[in-house]
XYZ file of C-alpha atoms in Angstrom:
434
model
C -17.190 -1.164 -25.780
C -18.180 0.179 -29.212
C -18.057 -3.438 -30.317
C -19.158 -4.654 -26.869
C -16.306 -5.172 -26.310
C -14.746 -5.957 -29.693
C -14.199 -9.467 -28.324
C -11.060 -10.065 -26.263
C -9.184 -11.770 -29.096
C -9.774 -8.861 -31.466
C -8.606 -6.301 -28.898
C -5.531 -8.380 -28.116
C -4.646 -8.630 -31.794
C -5.008 -4.863 -32.234
C -2.688 -4.208 -29.286
C -0.236 -6.896 -30.361
C -0.122 -5.386 -33.846
C 1.244 -2.054 -32.607
C 4.836 -3.088 -31.862
C 4.895 -5.333 -34.927
C 3.830 -2.446 -37.149
C 6.432 -0.159 -35.557
C 9.123 -2.764 -36.207
C 8.009 -2.978 -39.840
C 8.119 0.786 -40.277
C 11.575 0.910 -38.691
C 12.870 -1.771 -41.073
C 11.334 0.060 -44.027
C 12.966 3.269 -42.810
C 16.357 1.553 -42.698
C 15.880 0.502 -46.292
C 15.051 4.053 -47.334
C 18.154 5.371 -45.599
C 20.246 2.803 -47.451
C 18.974 4.169 -50.762
C 19.913 7.715 -49.859
C 17.014 9.355 -47.989
C 18.118 11.584 -45.066
C 18.035 9.796 -41.700
C 16.228 12.693 -40.002
C 13.427 12.684 -42.577
C 12.995 8.922 -42.365
C 12.947 9.009 -38.546
C 10.292 11.733 -38.575
C 8.123 9.642 -40.914
C 8.444 6.561 -38.690
C 7.615 8.555 -35.545
C 4.674 10.290 -37.195
C 3.114 7.080 -38.488
C 3.760 5.290 -35.202
C 2.052 8.108 -33.294
C -0.930 8.079 -35.625
C -1.448 4.320 -35.384
C -0.701 4.103 -31.652
C -3.167 6.745 -30.573
C -5.829 5.945 -33.159
C -5.800 2.353 -31.900
C -5.795 3.353 -28.231
C -8.684 5.742 -28.856
C -10.783 3.245 -30.812
C -10.282 0.487 -28.253
C -11.192 2.826 -25.384
C -10.982 1.139 -21.960
C -7.556 0.575 -20.441
C -5.895 1.188 -23.800
C -7.292 4.700 -24.073
C -6.654 5.384 -20.379
C -2.975 4.636 -21.015
C -2.981 7.044 -23.941
C -4.529 9.784 -21.816
C -1.963 9.230 -19.068
C 0.796 9.534 -21.659
C -0.787 12.681 -23.105
C -0.201 14.602 -19.871
C 3.510 13.792 -20.185
C 3.890 15.082 -23.752
C 5.566 18.396 -22.758
C 8.495 16.428 -21.306
C 9.300 14.789 -24.658
C 12.362 15.950 -26.575
C 11.547 18.360 -29.403
C 12.328 15.784 -32.076
C 9.697 13.404 -30.652
C 7.058 15.854 -29.443
C 6.028 17.126 -32.861
C 4.721 13.865 -34.364
C 2.973 12.903 -31.124
C 1.348 16.198 -30.071
C -1.655 16.135 -32.401
C -2.451 12.509 -31.570
C -2.145 13.232 -27.831
C -4.581 16.145 -28.116
C -7.194 14.009 -29.881
C -7.064 11.478 -27.041
C -7.524 14.161 -24.382
C -10.835 15.343 -25.781
C -12.609 12.674 -27.782
C -12.877 9.113 -29.022
C -15.115 7.496 -31.661
C -18.702 7.538 -30.270
C -20.989 4.575 -29.632
C -23.935 3.934 -31.966
C -27.150 5.559 -30.725
C -28.916 2.221 -30.316
C -26.204 0.956 -27.980
C -26.478 4.089 -25.814
C -30.252 3.730 -25.615
C -29.818 0.072 -24.676
C -27.613 0.922 -21.684
C -30.084 3.579 -20.536
C -32.984 1.148 -20.815
C -31.159 -1.602 -18.925
C -30.274 0.686 -15.998
C -33.232 3.107 -15.903
C -36.028 1.044 -17.467
C -37.723 1.213 -20.843
C -39.369 4.495 -19.875
C -35.963 6.153 -19.334
C -36.836 9.022 -21.670
C -39.565 10.132 -19.231
C -36.771 11.332 -16.938
C -35.661 13.883 -19.538
C -37.248 16.785 -21.369
C -34.557 16.423 -24.038
C -31.714 13.993 -24.688
C -29.067 14.621 -27.365
C -28.082 11.370 -29.060
C -24.835 12.853 -30.390
C -22.295 12.684 -27.531
C -20.700 15.910 -26.332
C -17.565 14.000 -25.328
C -16.306 10.416 -25.469
C -13.585 9.105 -23.197
C -11.988 5.887 -21.986
C -14.868 3.981 -20.322
C -17.896 6.164 -21.069
C -19.269 9.030 -23.118
C -21.218 12.151 -22.158
C -24.522 13.325 -23.637
C -26.064 16.737 -23.142
C -29.677 16.650 -21.953
C -32.387 18.509 -20.044
C -33.534 16.816 -16.828
C -37.221 16.477 -16.003
C -37.075 19.569 -13.740
C -35.598 21.716 -16.534
C -31.954 21.531 -15.357
C -29.358 21.239 -18.150
C -27.398 18.092 -17.427
C -24.488 15.967 -18.587
C -25.393 12.273 -18.774
C -22.378 9.996 -18.517
C -23.094 6.569 -20.047
C -20.674 3.694 -19.519
C -19.740 1.604 -22.526
C -21.285 -1.892 -22.425
C -18.630 -4.494 -21.694
C -16.324 -1.921 -20.090
C -15.295 -4.250 -17.243
C -14.413 -7.107 -19.618
C -12.473 -4.791 -21.906
C -10.524 -3.272 -19.015
C -9.577 -6.707 -17.726
C -8.436 -7.751 -21.190
C -6.483 -4.545 -21.768
C -4.666 -4.779 -18.454
C -3.425 -8.228 -19.463
C -2.149 -7.067 -22.810
C -0.921 -3.491 -22.382
C 2.580 -4.747 -21.592
C 2.858 -5.383 -25.327
C 2.859 -1.663 -26.111
C 5.442 -0.775 -23.446
C 8.265 -0.480 -26.000
C 6.224 2.192 -27.827
C 5.320 3.885 -24.554
C 9.005 4.073 -23.640
C 9.684 5.651 -27.017
C 7.369 8.477 -25.977
C 8.499 8.851 -22.353
C 11.768 6.974 -21.710
C 12.134 8.105 -18.076
C 8.807 6.671 -16.867
C 8.798 3.318 -15.053
C 5.852 1.895 -16.958
C 5.703 -1.352 -14.995
C 5.062 0.577 -11.795
C 2.686 2.921 -13.635
C 0.677 -0.008 -15.030
C 0.601 -1.663 -11.614
C -0.874 1.472 -10.059
C -3.289 1.980 -12.963
C -4.582 -1.584 -12.561
C -5.665 -0.817 -9.012
C -7.453 2.394 -10.001
C -9.099 1.588 -13.317
C -11.616 -0.926 -12.041
C -12.677 1.579 -9.367
C -13.682 3.976 -12.168
C -16.290 1.495 -13.430
C -18.574 2.228 -10.473
C -20.373 5.483 -11.258
C -22.126 5.451 -7.882
C -18.733 5.532 -6.207
C -17.664 8.329 -8.548
C -20.844 10.240 -7.703
C -20.030 9.998 -3.972
C -16.589 11.501 -4.567
C -18.012 14.210 -6.843
C -20.563 15.173 -4.177
C -17.763 15.607 -1.632
C -15.895 17.939 -3.998
C -19.098 19.808 -4.856
C -19.861 20.493 -1.198
C -16.306 21.626 -0.465
C -16.216 24.001 -3.460
C -19.771 25.369 -3.216
C -19.795 29.043 -4.305
C -16.009 28.962 -4.697
C -14.511 31.856 -6.656
C -11.963 29.636 -8.452
C -13.395 26.144 -8.934
C -16.741 24.811 -10.219
C -17.784 21.228 -9.477
C -21.097 20.235 -11.097
C -23.760 18.948 -8.731
C -24.800 15.293 -9.016
C -28.512 14.822 -9.659
C -28.730 11.028 -9.909
C -26.355 8.080 -10.202
C -26.599 4.395 -11.097
C -23.742 1.901 -11.549
C -23.377 2.781 -15.265
C -25.193 6.139 -15.518
C -24.212 9.448 -13.894
C -26.338 12.600 -14.269
C -24.630 15.874 -13.323
C -25.279 19.554 -13.779
C -24.074 20.726 -17.202
C -21.221 23.236 -17.258
C -19.920 24.715 -20.491
C -16.639 26.516 -20.851
C -13.604 26.167 -23.053
C -11.788 22.793 -23.050
C -8.351 23.044 -21.502
C -6.863 21.402 -24.601
C -8.227 24.358 -26.588
C -6.681 26.831 -24.122
C -3.371 24.991 -24.558
C -3.645 25.171 -28.341
C -4.802 28.775 -28.811
C -5.492 30.509 -25.495
C -4.069 33.904 -24.595
C -1.230 34.183 -22.093
C -3.721 35.486 -19.526
C -6.044 32.488 -20.056
C -3.133 30.045 -19.823
C -1.858 31.572 -16.584
C -5.342 31.659 -15.092
C -6.086 28.026 -15.988
C -2.718 26.970 -14.567
C -3.328 28.803 -11.289
C -6.826 27.363 -10.894
C -5.633 23.796 -11.569
C -2.723 24.174 -9.154
C -5.088 25.486 -6.471
C -7.563 22.632 -7.011
C -4.949 19.931 -6.555
C -3.102 21.592 -3.673
C -6.179 22.551 -1.649
C -8.398 19.488 -2.056
C -6.635 17.197 0.489
C -7.385 19.766 3.217
C -10.758 20.983 1.903
C -12.199 17.688 0.657
C -10.076 14.955 2.206
C -9.414 13.709 -1.336
C -7.205 14.585 -4.271
C -8.351 14.555 -7.908
C -6.165 11.845 -9.403
C -6.555 12.281 -13.181
C -5.203 15.706 -14.203
C -5.268 15.404 -17.978
C -6.644 18.367 -19.967
C -9.805 16.585 -21.117
C -11.155 16.691 -17.560
C -11.193 20.480 -17.206
C -12.871 23.558 -18.711
C -12.052 27.257 -18.365
C -15.363 29.059 -17.826
C -16.173 32.544 -19.139
C -15.936 34.006 -15.619
C -12.412 32.618 -15.152
C -13.300 29.682 -12.931
C -12.056 26.156 -13.645
C -14.742 23.543 -14.268
C -13.869 20.000 -13.139
C -15.678 17.223 -14.989
C -14.476 13.777 -13.964
C -14.062 12.262 -10.496
C -13.732 8.594 -11.422
C -10.208 8.525 -10.031
C -9.545 10.170 -6.669
C -7.409 9.347 -3.655
C -8.613 9.543 -0.066
C -6.410 11.903 1.973
C -8.524 12.410 5.082
C -5.601 13.807 7.091
C -4.529 16.191 4.321
C -0.955 16.302 3.068
C 1.554 14.152 5.020
C 2.974 16.245 7.890
C 6.569 15.528 6.825
C 6.092 16.839 3.271
C 6.506 20.513 4.125
C 9.823 19.915 5.846
C 11.173 17.806 2.983
C 10.255 20.487 0.442
C 11.672 23.284 2.605
C 15.028 21.593 3.167
C 15.328 20.657 -0.510
C 14.378 24.192 -1.596
C 16.832 25.800 0.835
C 19.667 23.385 0.052
C 19.888 21.929 3.565
C 21.457 18.659 2.439
C 21.975 17.059 5.850
C 18.425 17.624 7.142
C 16.883 16.513 3.832
C 18.948 13.326 3.770
C 18.291 12.569 7.447
C 14.513 12.940 7.070
C 14.378 10.943 3.804
C 16.205 8.086 5.521
C 14.013 8.395 8.642
C 10.852 8.124 6.530
C 12.215 5.059 4.741
C 12.287 6.796 1.320
C 15.949 5.927 0.771
C 18.548 3.771 2.467
C 21.240 5.530 4.471
C 23.941 4.674 1.941
C 21.807 5.038 -1.192
C 23.160 8.512 -1.937
C 25.190 11.083 -0.046
C 23.408 14.261 1.172
C 25.162 16.634 -1.229
C 24.330 14.522 -4.305
C 20.711 14.172 -3.188
C 20.124 17.891 -2.751
C 21.995 18.671 -5.997
C 19.838 16.275 -8.006
C 16.589 17.634 -6.559
C 17.601 21.299 -6.694
C 16.360 22.129 -10.248
C 12.889 20.704 -9.507
C 12.527 23.112 -6.577
C 13.035 26.219 -8.736
C 9.269 26.980 -8.783
C 9.355 27.398 -4.978
C 12.085 30.033 -5.054
C 10.453 32.782 -7.110
C 7.296 34.847 -6.831
C 6.103 33.539 -10.206
C 7.512 30.605 -12.163
C 7.263 30.051 -15.919
C 6.653 26.396 -16.827
C 8.203 26.274 -20.283
C 8.982 23.136 -22.270
C 12.722 23.757 -22.459
C 12.959 23.745 -18.644
C 11.028 20.495 -18.270
C 12.805 18.784 -21.175
C 16.196 19.796 -19.774
C 15.458 18.416 -16.323
C 13.925 15.183 -17.642
C 16.959 14.662 -19.877
C 19.224 14.714 -16.783
C 17.340 11.711 -15.387
C 16.731 9.920 -18.692
C 20.140 8.297 -19.136
C 19.967 4.955 -17.268
C 23.662 5.395 -16.421
C 23.111 8.773 -14.760
C 23.206 9.419 -11.015
C 19.568 10.511 -11.171
C 18.469 7.248 -12.776
C 20.416 5.214 -10.219
C 18.817 7.214 -7.403
C 15.312 6.584 -8.826
C 15.956 2.855 -8.621
C 16.858 3.179 -4.930
C 13.961 5.392 -3.841
C 11.259 3.425 -2.032
C 7.975 5.259 -2.563
C 5.149 3.667 -0.552
C 2.560 2.028 -2.787
C -0.230 4.324 -1.566
C 1.799 7.368 -2.637
C 2.329 6.212 -6.249
C -0.919 7.807 -7.359
C 0.031 11.134 -5.761
C 3.355 10.947 -7.601
C 1.485 10.415 -10.879
C -0.783 13.368 -10.089
C 2.232 15.587 -9.427
C 3.852 14.656 -12.730
C 0.549 15.059 -14.561
C 0.111 18.536 -13.062
C 3.652 19.437 -14.082
C 2.931 18.278 -17.631
C -0.314 20.282 -17.905
C 1.260 23.468 -16.494
C 4.085 23.099 -19.009
C 1.692 22.421 -21.891
C -0.149 25.613 -20.886
C 3.177 27.478 -20.910
C 1.808 29.032 -17.722
C 3.435 31.495 -15.345
C 2.102 30.752 -11.865
C 2.763 31.914 -8.254
C 3.671 28.393 -7.154
C 5.486 29.332 -3.958
C 2.564 31.214 -2.439
C 0.103 28.429 -3.289
C 2.288 25.637 -1.937
C 3.036 27.587 1.252
C -0.690 28.232 1.670
C -1.761 24.590 1.506
C 1.242 22.514 2.667
C 2.125 23.079 6.317
C 5.757 23.442 7.291
C 7.007 24.904 4.012
C 6.759 28.617 4.826
């Protein structure tokens, strides 16, 4: 990556140093409490410094380390208030930017893939990146035909760094659990391993982006930039401006927040039917709110094929859970192999799921942090009925990514503090719910 790739040993040592540093800060904090400093103040200092080091390191290492940080960033609204504060600023930095590559390294990648005359393809190429993310950074340029374009350049050594990171990310799981104690990180990492290496192939990403672009051509809600050219490590797309979603979250008006939330919800709900795929990386850094109110979608490196649309049984499951029909919900969940017959009784199952179905019962639902934090807290205690049920649910492996998308969407809507007509949108795109 920036150090091509900072040699495997160096990356491993950086990752290994995170839990050790946290342990040191915790021990130091204990000492300060013993000499009379308030426990709450000491805890806040430890959390703040841990957040700063964790996400600075993940951002600088890029690759799988930064991808983990971005996945965590979408879950920030679910954190308890006492943890969210120290982590929020670090999360936001990871959503939008990372330290850029030196100009000479960028030019080297372009020359290797496009030839030494690569600059002849452009009328202008900005060496300062417009955005830098987990496995590549984006430069603004003008294509040879005068089209303003975004040129996505993959970091050299990205494949080696990803492989190294995926071997060593288990070492930061204790810190990840500190940020999101209800997430099964072993399953999350397992699913991420399968997807990350797919994102290295920009030609594959370009194929997915073209499918979305065709499906959303002249759409009144969604803008997908056209792909002009693609190589394994270079992707040239139409440039779209707009306001970063992280900026809308930080300082947007209520109207902008609601609009962005509605557009994002519509993108994710409609794309299985309209595209035969679902966008699988809904963190704020991948979206822009344009001046005309449309949502710009920037990254298609991670998507899931859903050629038959949403599973036919999904609408019925949601309807029975929403309406409190415990027996039908339990019967269908058992029939589909999601739970064993004796895993939980019907009444307990529908009671546990009931709060999550609130958005489907009102014309417009307000995704506020207190609601999400309250519901996550119910499932957070490993001794709770909810936690025991999670351990018994058998989600098929190919649905894990869709589950992550759903939780990511929930986190972004809550971060936006959006009020959205969820029921109408879900009934429109998922058959059997109305």
